[in-house]
Amino acid sequence: MAAPPELPKEMQAIQVVTYKSPYEIRSVPVPTDLLPFELLVKVAVASNCHTDSMVQQGVFNSPLPQTASHEGAGTVVRVGGKEAEGRGFKVGDRVMIGLGVTTQGCFASYVRADSRSTTPLPNSISFLSAAPLACAGRTVWRSILQTGLQKGQWICFVGSGGGLGHLGVQFGKALGLKVIGVDARDEGLELTKSYGADVVVDARKGKEEAVKAVQEVTGGEGADATVCISDAPSAAGLACAVTRMHGTMVQVAQPEEVVIPFPELIFRDIRVKGSLICSEEESRGMLRCIAEHGVTAKTVPFHGLDKIGELTELVHGGKIQGKAVIIVDEEQIEEEKKLGAKF
């Protein structure tokens, strides 16, 4: 067995140092003190998530300083012990890293990852796609599973043109569902259409028009189930309204309050579920689906941790299509091309 690579003692990391303040790039120790179930991963790509802004605002009371980005991808350079080894991980494995909101994240050269929420990558899936899949992909994948729909049924995504939404549209099509996308931005509507939604609805035309548009293509019934990804105040209510009577609405977005008019719950008997992120088994199922059907994440890449200011400016400007990511290690991106990574 080859000796593990020599590691630096310090690395650069993008951190939240004070709540409600801009990120800072700081020099921090490389985290080599691994627990038996942990992995040390050299980060290739780290992705920005809406939840990162919630961490930055102090919503989760995360301990500070905290390195940002809880979704990433890279290569294992250390295995903590028997637990991680027992899960099949070894040095050199390409992995997708899913982290919590109170742990040190992926906007750094290295990250300490829990092997129980880390998933091996098929060679066909690129680091660039895998990073956003670690949270956005796994979240929307599980939301679709929670609907319980079968091939040929109608699923609707409210907020279909965002980071989660454009993945949801592709997953829905890959699973044989008929897909309706609802969005309120030109960029979002364009992205929804480009990724193959059967029907695209502009939410800016109002609730009545949106409901009418959905019912026109579903025989007057409405979608069999709807996933709400938008945190706009009216989004949850709209998601219920476009769903057929006795149908299911899965709430993924996390506004301060989820507002649903009582007639949707009582008179129309809409069943509302909350959903967050995949189990390990569900994550592996998602990656199998991607490898088989060619689902891709729309990314806007920034090269280097020093581009965090440009990234946050784009994200907060509301014009982004898909997910903003930072390529942390260009060398790993070049290496994976030899493996035939195409999705």
mmCIF file of C-alpha atoms in Angstrom:
data_model
loop_
_atom_site.group_PDB
_atom_site.id
_atom_site.type_symbol
_atom_site.label_atom_id
_atom_site.label_comp_id
_atom_site.label_asym_id
_atom_site.label_seq_id
_atom_site.Cartn_x
_atom_site.Cartn_y
_atom_site.Cartn_z
ATOM 1 C CA MET A 1 0.000 0.000 0.000
ATOM 2 C CA ALA A 2 1.334 3.429 -0.960
ATOM 3 C CA ALA A 3 2.172 5.846 1.834
ATOM 4 C CA PRO A 4 -0.465 8.569 2.359
ATOM 5 C CA PRO A 5 0.433 11.939 0.877
ATOM 6 C CA GLU A 6 2.269 14.491 3.010
ATOM 7 C CA LEU A 7 -0.134 17.131 4.301
ATOM 8 C CA PRO A 8 0.453 20.808 4.995
ATOM 9 C CA LYS A 9 -0.102 22.049 8.531
ATOM 10 C CA GLU A 10 -2.112 25.126 7.492
ATOM 11 C CA MET A 11 -4.732 25.842 4.824
ATOM 12 C CA GLN A 12 -6.921 28.695 3.622
ATOM 13 C CA ALA A 13 -10.606 28.646 4.574
ATOM 14 C CA ILE A 14 -13.625 30.909 3.959
ATOM 15 C CA GLN A 15 -15.203 31.447 7.362
ATOM 16 C CA VAL A 16 -18.100 33.064 9.160
ATOM 17 C CA VAL A 17 -16.333 34.864 12.000
ATOM 18 C CA THR A 18 -19.171 37.155 13.096
ATOM 19 C CA TYR A 19 -22.870 36.669 12.362
ATOM 20 C CA LYS A 20 -24.412 39.002 9.757
ATOM 21 C CA SER A 21 -20.961 40.020 8.512
ATOM 22 C CA PRO A 22 -19.067 39.237 5.281
ATOM 23 C CA TYR A 23 -17.012 36.070 5.012
ATOM 24 C CA GLU A 24 -13.324 36.200 5.891
ATOM 25 C CA ILE A 25 -10.533 34.166 4.303
ATOM 26 C CA ARG A 26 -8.338 32.898 7.124
ATOM 27 C CA SER A 27 -5.411 30.556 7.638
ATOM 28 C CA VAL A 28 -6.440 27.571 9.799
ATOM 29 C CA PRO A 29 -4.914 24.198 10.755
ATOM 30 C CA VAL A 30 -5.504 21.212 8.474
ATOM 31 C CA PRO A 31 -7.840 18.953 10.539
ATOM 32 C CA THR A 32 -5.835 15.734 10.867
ATOM 33 C CA ASP A 33 -7.245 14.613 14.261
ATOM 34 C CA LEU A 34 -9.782 12.184 12.818
ATOM 35 C CA LEU A 35 -12.266 10.060 14.730
ATOM 36 C CA PRO A 36 -12.636 6.374 13.711
ATOM 37 C CA PHE A 37 -15.645 7.107 11.479
ATOM 38 C CA GLU A 38 -14.165 10.199 9.825
ATOM 39 C CA LEU A 39 -12.351 10.898 6.561
ATOM 40 C CA LEU A 40 -10.028 13.696 5.564
ATOM 41 C CA VAL A 41 -10.923 14.848 2.063
ATOM 42 C CA LYS A 42 -8.928 17.119 -0.220
ATOM 43 C CA VAL A 43 -11.629 19.388 -1.596
ATOM 44 C CA ALA A 44 -11.959 19.665 -5.379
ATOM 45 C CA VAL A 45 -15.206 21.641 -5.590
ATOM 46 C CA ALA A 46 -17.326 23.290 -2.888
ATOM 47 C CA SER A 47 -20.813 24.600 -3.512
ATOM 48 C CA ASN A 48 -22.741 27.533 -2.110
ATOM 49 C CA CYS A 49 -26.170 26.706 -0.675
ATOM 50 C CA HIS A 50 -29.058 28.863 0.501
ATOM 51 C CA THR A 51 -28.496 27.362 3.932
ATOM 52 C CA ASP A 52 -25.044 28.967 3.984
ATOM 53 C CA SER A 53 -26.687 32.389 4.178
ATOM 54 C CA MET A 54 -28.818 31.116 7.071
ATOM 55 C CA VAL A 55 -25.647 30.009 8.892
ATOM 56 C CA GLN A 56 -24.136 33.418 8.192
ATOM 57 C CA GLN A 57 -27.192 35.121 9.672
ATOM 58 C CA GLY A 58 -27.015 33.010 12.844
ATOM 59 C CA VAL A 59 -30.245 31.081 12.252
ATOM 60 C CA PHE A 60 -28.730 27.817 13.521
ATOM 61 C CA ASN A 61 -26.557 29.376 16.229
ATOM 62 C CA SER A 62 -23.569 27.598 14.683
ATOM 63 C CA PRO A 63 -20.355 27.864 16.720
ATOM 64 C CA LEU A 64 -17.943 30.437 15.293
ATOM 65 C CA PRO A 65 -15.643 30.689 13.491
ATOM 66 C CA GLN A 66 -17.139 28.264 10.999
ATOM 67 C CA THR A 67 -15.876 27.355 7.552
ATOM 68 C CA ALA A 68 -18.698 27.761 5.048
ATOM 69 C CA SER A 69 -20.202 25.315 2.505
ATOM 70 C CA HIS A 70 -21.753 22.052 3.629
ATOM 71 C CA GLU A 71 -21.787 20.493 0.166
ATOM 72 C CA GLY A 72 -18.618 19.477 -1.615
ATOM 73 C CA ALA A 73 -16.673 16.842 -3.501
ATOM 74 C CA GLY A 74 -13.072 15.703 -3.485
ATOM 75 C CA THR A 75 -10.608 12.890 -2.860
ATOM 76 C CA VAL A 76 -10.009 10.962 0.364
ATOM 77 C CA VAL A 77 -6.451 11.496 1.680
ATOM 78 C CA ARG A 78 -6.823 9.990 5.188
ATOM 79 C CA VAL A 79 -9.145 7.367 6.700
ATOM 80 C CA GLY A 80 -9.800 7.830 10.412
ATOM 81 C CA GLY A 81 -10.114 4.236 11.508
ATOM 82 C CA LYS A 82 -11.953 0.930 11.399
ATOM 83 C CA GLU A 83 -15.453 2.401 11.210
ATOM 84 C CA ALA A 84 -14.675 4.349 8.062
ATOM 85 C CA GLU A 85 -12.666 1.447 6.644
ATOM 86 C CA GLY A 86 -15.596 -0.856 7.361
ATOM 87 C CA ARG A 87 -17.771 1.326 5.188
ATOM 88 C CA GLY A 88 -15.405 0.638 2.309
ATOM 89 C CA PHE A 89 -13.526 3.942 2.179
ATOM 90 C CA LYS A 90 -9.843 4.125 1.280
ATOM 91 C CA VAL A 91 -7.280 6.754 0.325
ATOM 92 C CA GLY A 92 -7.802 7.876 -3.277
ATOM 93 C CA ASP A 93 -11.586 7.461 -3.352
ATOM 94 C CA ARG A 94 -13.554 10.197 -5.122
ATOM 95 C CA VAL A 95 -16.452 11.202 -2.860
ATOM 96 C CA MET A 96 -19.456 13.476 -2.437
ATOM 97 C CA ILE A 97 -19.417 15.192 0.967
ATOM 98 C CA GLY A 98 -22.573 16.119 2.859
ATOM 99 C CA LEU A 99 -22.122 18.095 6.076
ATOM 100 C CA GLY A 100 -24.273 19.620 8.777
ATOM 101 C CA VAL A 101 -24.789 23.309 9.497
ATOM 102 C CA THR A 102 -22.757 23.387 12.701
ATOM 103 C CA THR A 103 -19.575 21.733 11.397
ATOM 104 C CA GLN A 104 -16.531 23.044 9.545
ATOM 105 C CA GLY A 105 -17.361 23.079 5.857
ATOM 106 C CA CYS A 106 -15.926 22.613 2.377
ATOM 107 C CA PHE A 107 -14.810 26.152 1.474
ATOM 108 C CA ALA A 108 -11.258 25.103 2.350
ATOM 109 C CA SER A 109 -8.416 23.029 0.944
ATOM 110 C CA TYR A 110 -9.301 20.062 3.188
ATOM 111 C CA VAL A 111 -12.399 19.018 5.102
ATOM 112 C CA ARG A 112 -13.051 16.457 7.833
ATOM 113 C CA ALA A 113 -16.034 14.393 6.689
ATOM 114 C CA ASP A 114 -18.271 11.863 8.400
ATOM 115 C CA SER A 115 -18.074 8.588 6.460
ATOM 116 C CA ARG A 116 -21.738 7.953 7.338
ATOM 117 C CA SER A 117 -22.847 10.928 5.220
ATOM 118 C CA THR A 118 -20.174 10.667 2.538
ATOM 119 C CA THR A 119 -20.929 8.854 -0.716
ATOM 120 C CA PRO A 120 -18.489 7.283 -3.205
ATOM 121 C CA LEU A 121 -18.697 8.812 -6.678
ATOM 122 C CA PRO A 122 -19.078 6.772 -9.860
ATOM 123 C CA ASN A 123 -16.373 7.692 -12.368
ATOM 124 C CA SER A 124 -19.018 9.097 -14.713
ATOM 125 C CA ILE A 125 -20.055 11.861 -12.270
ATOM 126 C CA SER A 126 -17.840 14.937 -12.096
ATOM 127 C CA PHE A 127 -16.779 16.820 -8.982
ATOM 128 C CA LEU A 128 -18.464 19.881 -10.478
ATOM 129 C CA SER A 129 -21.874 18.168 -10.433
ATOM 130 C CA ALA A 130 -21.281 16.174 -7.257
ATOM 131 C CA ALA A 131 -20.682 19.164 -4.969
ATOM 132 C CA PRO A 132 -24.186 20.672 -5.385
ATOM 133 C CA LEU A 133 -25.711 17.201 -5.331
ATOM 134 C CA ALA A 134 -24.428 16.705 -1.768
ATOM 135 C CA CYS A 135 -27.162 18.939 -0.372
ATOM 136 C CA ALA A 136 -29.350 20.383 -3.125
ATOM 137 C CA GLY A 137 -29.485 17.127 -5.055
ATOM 138 C CA ARG A 138 -30.049 14.902 -2.051
ATOM 139 C CA THR A 139 -32.704 17.246 -0.684
ATOM 140 C CA VAL A 140 -34.809 17.420 -3.829
ATOM 141 C CA TRP A 141 -34.283 13.713 -4.584
ATOM 142 C CA ARG A 142 -35.765 12.760 -1.221
ATOM 143 C CA SER A 143 -38.645 15.188 -1.666
ATOM 144 C CA ILE A 144 -39.622 13.337 -4.849
ATOM 145 C CA LEU A 145 -39.391 9.994 -3.073
ATOM 146 C CA GLN A 146 -41.648 11.413 -0.355
ATOM 147 C CA THR A 147 -44.437 12.056 -2.874
ATOM 148 C CA GLY A 148 -44.791 8.326 -3.552
ATOM 149 C CA LEU A 149 -45.665 9.015 -7.193
ATOM 150 C CA GLN A 150 -45.467 6.401 -9.909
ATOM 151 C CA LYS A 151 -44.415 6.694 -13.559
ATOM 152 C CA GLY A 152 -46.845 8.748 -15.628
ATOM 153 C CA GLN A 153 -48.173 10.856 -12.744
ATOM 154 C CA TRP A 154 -47.852 14.642 -12.549
ATOM 155 C CA ILE A 155 -45.358 16.327 -10.237
ATOM 156 C CA CYS A 156 -45.058 20.089 -9.861
ATOM 157 C CA PHE A 157 -42.092 22.078 -8.546
ATOM 158 C CA VAL A 158 -42.770 25.561 -7.201
ATOM 159 C CA GLY A 159 -39.395 27.282 -7.491
ATOM 160 C CA SER A 160 -38.341 25.042 -10.369
ATOM 161 C CA GLY A 161 -35.601 27.262 -11.770
ATOM 162 C CA GLY A 162 -33.276 27.383 -8.781
ATOM 163 C CA GLY A 163 -30.447 25.180 -7.564
ATOM 164 C CA LEU A 164 -32.764 22.469 -6.216
ATOM 165 C CA GLY A 165 -35.505 22.996 -8.749
ATOM 166 C CA HIS A 166 -33.555 22.351 -11.937
ATOM 167 C CA LEU A 167 -32.271 19.104 -10.422
ATOM 168 C CA GLY A 168 -35.802 18.157 -9.369
ATOM 169 C CA VAL A 169 -37.063 18.664 -12.919
ATOM 170 C CA GLN A 170 -34.394 16.299 -14.243
ATOM 171 C CA PHE A 171 -34.936 13.702 -11.516
ATOM 172 C CA GLY A 172 -38.671 13.778 -12.137
ATOM 173 C CA LYS A 173 -38.202 13.129 -15.846
ATOM 174 C CA ALA A 174 -35.634 10.395 -15.158
ATOM 175 C CA LEU A 175 -38.160 8.635 -12.906
ATOM 176 C CA GLY A 176 -40.829 8.727 -15.605
ATOM 177 C CA LEU A 177 -42.968 11.476 -14.101
ATOM 178 C CA LYS A 178 -44.654 14.290 -16.002
ATOM 179 C CA VAL A 179 -43.189 17.550 -14.755
ATOM 180 C CA ILE A 180 -44.661 21.012 -14.230
ATOM 181 C CA GLY A 181 -42.284 23.824 -13.305
ATOM 182 C CA VAL A 182 -43.442 27.035 -11.635
ATOM 183 C CA ASP A 183 -41.093 29.991 -11.200
ATOM 184 C CA ALA A 184 -41.245 33.771 -10.899
ATOM 185 C CA ARG A 185 -37.976 34.787 -12.588
ATOM 186 C CA ASP A 186 -37.112 34.927 -16.277
ATOM 187 C CA GLU A 187 -33.868 33.071 -15.530
ATOM 188 C CA GLY A 188 -35.724 30.395 -13.577
ATOM 189 C CA LEU A 189 -38.371 29.873 -16.247
ATOM 190 C CA GLU A 190 -35.686 29.566 -18.920
ATOM 191 C CA LEU A 191 -33.737 27.022 -16.879
ATOM 192 C CA THR A 192 -36.901 25.018 -16.146
ATOM 193 C CA LYS A 193 -37.720 24.800 -19.827
ATOM 194 C CA SER A 194 -34.167 23.950 -20.876
ATOM 195 C CA TYR A 195 -34.077 20.960 -18.508
ATOM 196 C CA GLY A 196 -37.170 19.386 -20.009
ATOM 197 C CA ALA A 197 -40.218 20.315 -17.914
ATOM 198 C CA ASP A 198 -43.410 19.301 -19.746
ATOM 199 C CA VAL A 199 -45.159 22.496 -18.667
ATOM 200 C CA VAL A 200 -43.674 25.812 -17.502
ATOM 201 C CA VAL A 201 -45.814 28.260 -15.498
ATOM 202 C CA ASP A 202 -44.994 31.889 -14.706
ATOM 203 C CA ALA A 203 -46.018 32.525 -11.086
ATOM 204 C CA ARG A 204 -45.949 36.298 -11.672
ATOM 205 C CA LYS A 205 -49.283 35.988 -13.468
ATOM 206 C CA GLY A 206 -50.935 35.247 -10.124
ATOM 207 C CA LYS A 207 -52.367 32.289 -8.247
ATOM 208 C CA GLU A 208 -55.543 31.921 -10.302
ATOM 209 C CA GLU A 209 -53.678 31.851 -13.613
ATOM 210 C CA ALA A 210 -51.135 29.373 -12.257
ATOM 211 C CA VAL A 211 -53.860 27.025 -11.010
ATOM 212 C CA LYS A 212 -55.684 27.326 -14.330
ATOM 213 C CA ALA A 213 -52.526 26.506 -16.292
ATOM 214 C CA VAL A 214 -51.832 23.408 -14.197
ATOM 215 C CA GLN A 215 -55.415 22.177 -14.327
ATOM 216 C CA GLU A 216 -55.536 22.601 -18.108
ATOM 217 C CA VAL A 217 -52.830 19.976 -18.593
ATOM 218 C CA THR A 218 -53.985 17.620 -15.837
ATOM 219 C CA GLY A 219 -57.588 17.138 -16.890
ATOM 220 C CA GLY A 220 -58.882 19.684 -14.398
ATOM 221 C CA GLU A 221 -57.444 17.802 -11.426
ATOM 222 C CA GLY A 222 -54.148 19.503 -10.604
ATOM 223 C CA ALA A 223 -50.754 17.926 -10.006
ATOM 224 C CA ASP A 224 -50.711 14.588 -8.184
ATOM 225 C CA ALA A 225 -48.063 16.014 -5.872
ATOM 226 C CA THR A 226 -46.119 19.260 -5.570
ATOM 227 C CA VAL A 227 -42.730 20.100 -4.077
ATOM 228 C CA CYS A 228 -42.339 23.622 -2.690
ATOM 229 C CA ILE A 229 -38.764 24.846 -3.078
ATOM 230 C CA SER A 230 -39.408 28.599 -3.021
ATOM 231 C CA ASP A 231 -39.339 30.510 0.263
ATOM 232 C CA ALA A 232 -41.545 33.320 -1.086
ATOM 233 C CA PRO A 233 -44.374 34.057 1.402
ATOM 234 C CA SER A 234 -47.096 32.861 -0.987
ATOM 235 C CA ALA A 235 -45.212 29.813 -2.345
ATOM 236 C CA ALA A 236 -46.542 27.144 0.032
ATOM 237 C CA GLY A 237 -50.115 28.265 -0.529
ATOM 238 C CA LEU A 238 -49.601 28.228 -4.278
ATOM 239 C CA ALA A 239 -48.014 24.779 -4.092
ATOM 240 C CA CYS A 240 -51.130 23.461 -2.359
ATOM 241 C CA ALA A 241 -53.467 25.258 -4.767
ATOM 242 C CA VAL A 242 -51.945 23.639 -7.876
ATOM 243 C CA THR A 243 -52.165 20.171 -6.275
ATOM 244 C CA ARG A 244 -55.188 17.939 -6.846
ATOM 245 C CA MET A 245 -57.659 17.323 -4.039
ATOM 246 C CA HIS A 246 -56.310 14.717 -1.570
ATOM 247 C CA GLY A 247 -52.854 15.181 -3.141
ATOM 248 C CA THR A 248 -49.513 15.693 -1.391
ATOM 249 C CA MET A 249 -47.435 18.844 -0.989
ATOM 250 C CA VAL A 250 -43.838 18.362 0.171
ATOM 251 C CA GLN A 251 -42.341 21.447 1.831
ATOM 252 C CA VAL A 252 -38.592 21.803 1.357
ATOM 253 C CA ALA A 253 -38.088 25.584 1.469
ATOM 254 C CA GLN A 254 -37.423 27.091 4.882
ATOM 255 C CA PRO A 255 -39.030 30.521 5.228
ATOM 256 C CA GLU A 256 -39.521 31.847 8.729
ATOM 257 C CA GLU A 257 -43.187 30.851 8.506
ATOM 258 C CA VAL A 258 -44.892 28.393 6.145
ATOM 259 C CA VAL A 259 -48.247 29.957 5.317
ATOM 260 C CA ILE A 260 -51.048 27.755 3.942
ATOM 261 C CA PRO A 261 -54.691 28.940 3.713
ATOM 262 C CA PHE A 262 -56.953 26.656 5.748
ATOM 263 C CA PRO A 263 -59.204 25.647 2.798
ATOM 264 C CA GLU A 264 -56.251 23.862 1.206
ATOM 265 C CA LEU A 265 -55.746 21.715 4.303
ATOM 266 C CA ILE A 266 -59.353 21.205 5.275
ATOM 267 C CA PHE A 267 -61.689 21.577 2.286
ATOM 268 C CA ARG A 268 -59.259 20.182 -0.299
ATOM 269 C CA ASP A 269 -57.504 17.742 2.054
ATOM 270 C CA ILE A 270 -53.979 18.496 0.836
ATOM 271 C CA ARG A 271 -51.469 16.375 2.770
ATOM 272 C CA VAL A 272 -48.400 18.404 3.725
ATOM 273 C CA LYS A 273 -45.044 16.775 4.475
ATOM 274 C CA GLY A 274 -41.719 18.274 5.413
ATOM 275 C CA SER A 275 -38.554 16.806 3.936
ATOM 276 C CA LEU A 276 -34.862 17.480 4.334
ATOM 277 C CA ILE A 277 -32.004 15.274 3.125
ATOM 278 C CA CYS A 278 -31.308 11.725 1.979
ATOM 279 C CA SER A 279 -30.206 8.719 3.919
ATOM 280 C CA GLU A 280 -27.032 6.963 2.773
ATOM 281 C CA GLU A 281 -29.056 4.404 0.814
ATOM 282 C CA GLU A 282 -31.167 7.114 -0.839
ATOM 283 C CA SER A 283 -27.986 9.027 -1.753
ATOM 284 C CA ARG A 284 -26.548 6.007 -3.511
ATOM 285 C CA GLY A 285 -29.848 5.588 -5.355
ATOM 286 C CA MET A 286 -29.644 9.198 -6.517
ATOM 287 C CA LEU A 287 -26.136 8.689 -7.895
ATOM 288 C CA ARG A 288 -27.228 5.511 -9.700
ATOM 289 C CA CYS A 289 -30.049 7.478 -11.301
ATOM 290 C CA ILE A 290 -27.639 10.198 -12.404
ATOM 291 C CA ALA A 291 -25.149 7.734 -13.857
ATOM 292 C CA GLU A 292 -27.951 5.981 -15.771
ATOM 293 C CA HIS A 293 -29.916 8.999 -17.011
ATOM 294 C CA GLY A 294 -27.285 11.724 -17.280
ATOM 295 C CA VAL A 295 -28.694 14.262 -14.813
ATOM 296 C CA THR A 296 -26.378 17.275 -14.568
ATOM 297 C CA ALA A 297 -26.128 20.169 -12.171
ATOM 298 C CA LYS A 298 -26.103 23.634 -13.721
ATOM 299 C CA THR A 299 -23.167 25.372 -12.088
ATOM 300 C CA VAL A 300 -21.539 28.780 -12.186
ATOM 301 C CA PRO A 301 -17.918 28.053 -11.247
ATOM 302 C CA PHE A 302 -15.538 30.469 -9.558
ATOM 303 C CA HIS A 303 -11.862 29.579 -9.554
ATOM 304 C CA GLY A 304 -10.223 29.841 -6.144
ATOM 305 C CA LEU A 305 -11.321 30.629 -2.586
ATOM 306 C CA ASP A 306 -10.421 34.287 -3.107
ATOM 307 C CA LYS A 307 -13.442 34.623 -5.437
ATOM 308 C CA ILE A 308 -15.949 34.338 -2.581
ATOM 309 C CA GLY A 309 -16.851 38.029 -2.830
ATOM 310 C CA GLU A 310 -17.781 37.700 -6.501
ATOM 311 C CA LEU A 311 -19.752 34.538 -5.755
ATOM 312 C CA THR A 312 -21.865 36.072 -2.994
ATOM 313 C CA GLU A 313 -22.524 39.170 -5.098
ATOM 314 C CA LEU A 314 -23.920 37.019 -7.907
ATOM 315 C CA VAL A 315 -25.972 34.819 -5.585
ATOM 316 C CA HIS A 316 -27.548 37.724 -3.730
ATOM 317 C CA GLY A 317 -28.244 39.568 -6.983
ATOM 318 C CA GLY A 318 -31.014 37.093 -7.849
ATOM 319 C CA LYS A 319 -29.883 36.508 -11.434
ATOM 320 C CA ILE A 320 -28.053 33.222 -11.003
ATOM 321 C CA GLN A 321 -29.057 30.098 -12.909
ATOM 322 C CA GLY A 322 -28.332 26.917 -10.970
ATOM 323 C CA LYS A 323 -25.640 26.683 -8.292
ATOM 324 C CA ALA A 324 -22.584 28.826 -7.593
ATOM 325 C CA VAL A 325 -19.510 26.739 -6.810
ATOM 326 C CA ILE A 326 -15.827 27.288 -6.112
ATOM 327 C CA ILE A 327 -13.235 25.107 -7.794
ATOM 328 C CA VAL A 328 -10.762 24.704 -4.955
ATOM 329 C CA ASP A 329 -8.318 22.292 -6.605
ATOM 330 C CA GLU A 330 -7.884 22.565 -10.387
ATOM 331 C CA GLU A 331 -5.553 19.551 -10.441
ATOM 332 C CA GLN A 332 -8.311 17.175 -9.316
ATOM 333 C CA ILE A 333 -10.582 18.535 -12.049
ATOM 334 C CA GLU A 334 -7.953 17.754 -14.663
ATOM 335 C CA GLU A 335 -7.282 14.281 -13.234
ATOM 336 C CA GLU A 336 -10.913 13.183 -13.311
ATOM 337 C CA LYS A 337 -11.114 13.842 -17.057
ATOM 338 C CA LYS A 338 -8.990 10.715 -17.501
ATOM 339 C CA LEU A 339 -11.759 8.718 -15.778
ATOM 340 C CA GLY A 340 -14.400 9.764 -18.302
ATOM 341 C CA ALA A 341 -16.484 11.908 -15.933
ATOM 342 C CA LYS A 342 -19.207 13.317 -18.179
ATOM 343 C CA PHE A 343 -22.179 14.232 -15.957
#
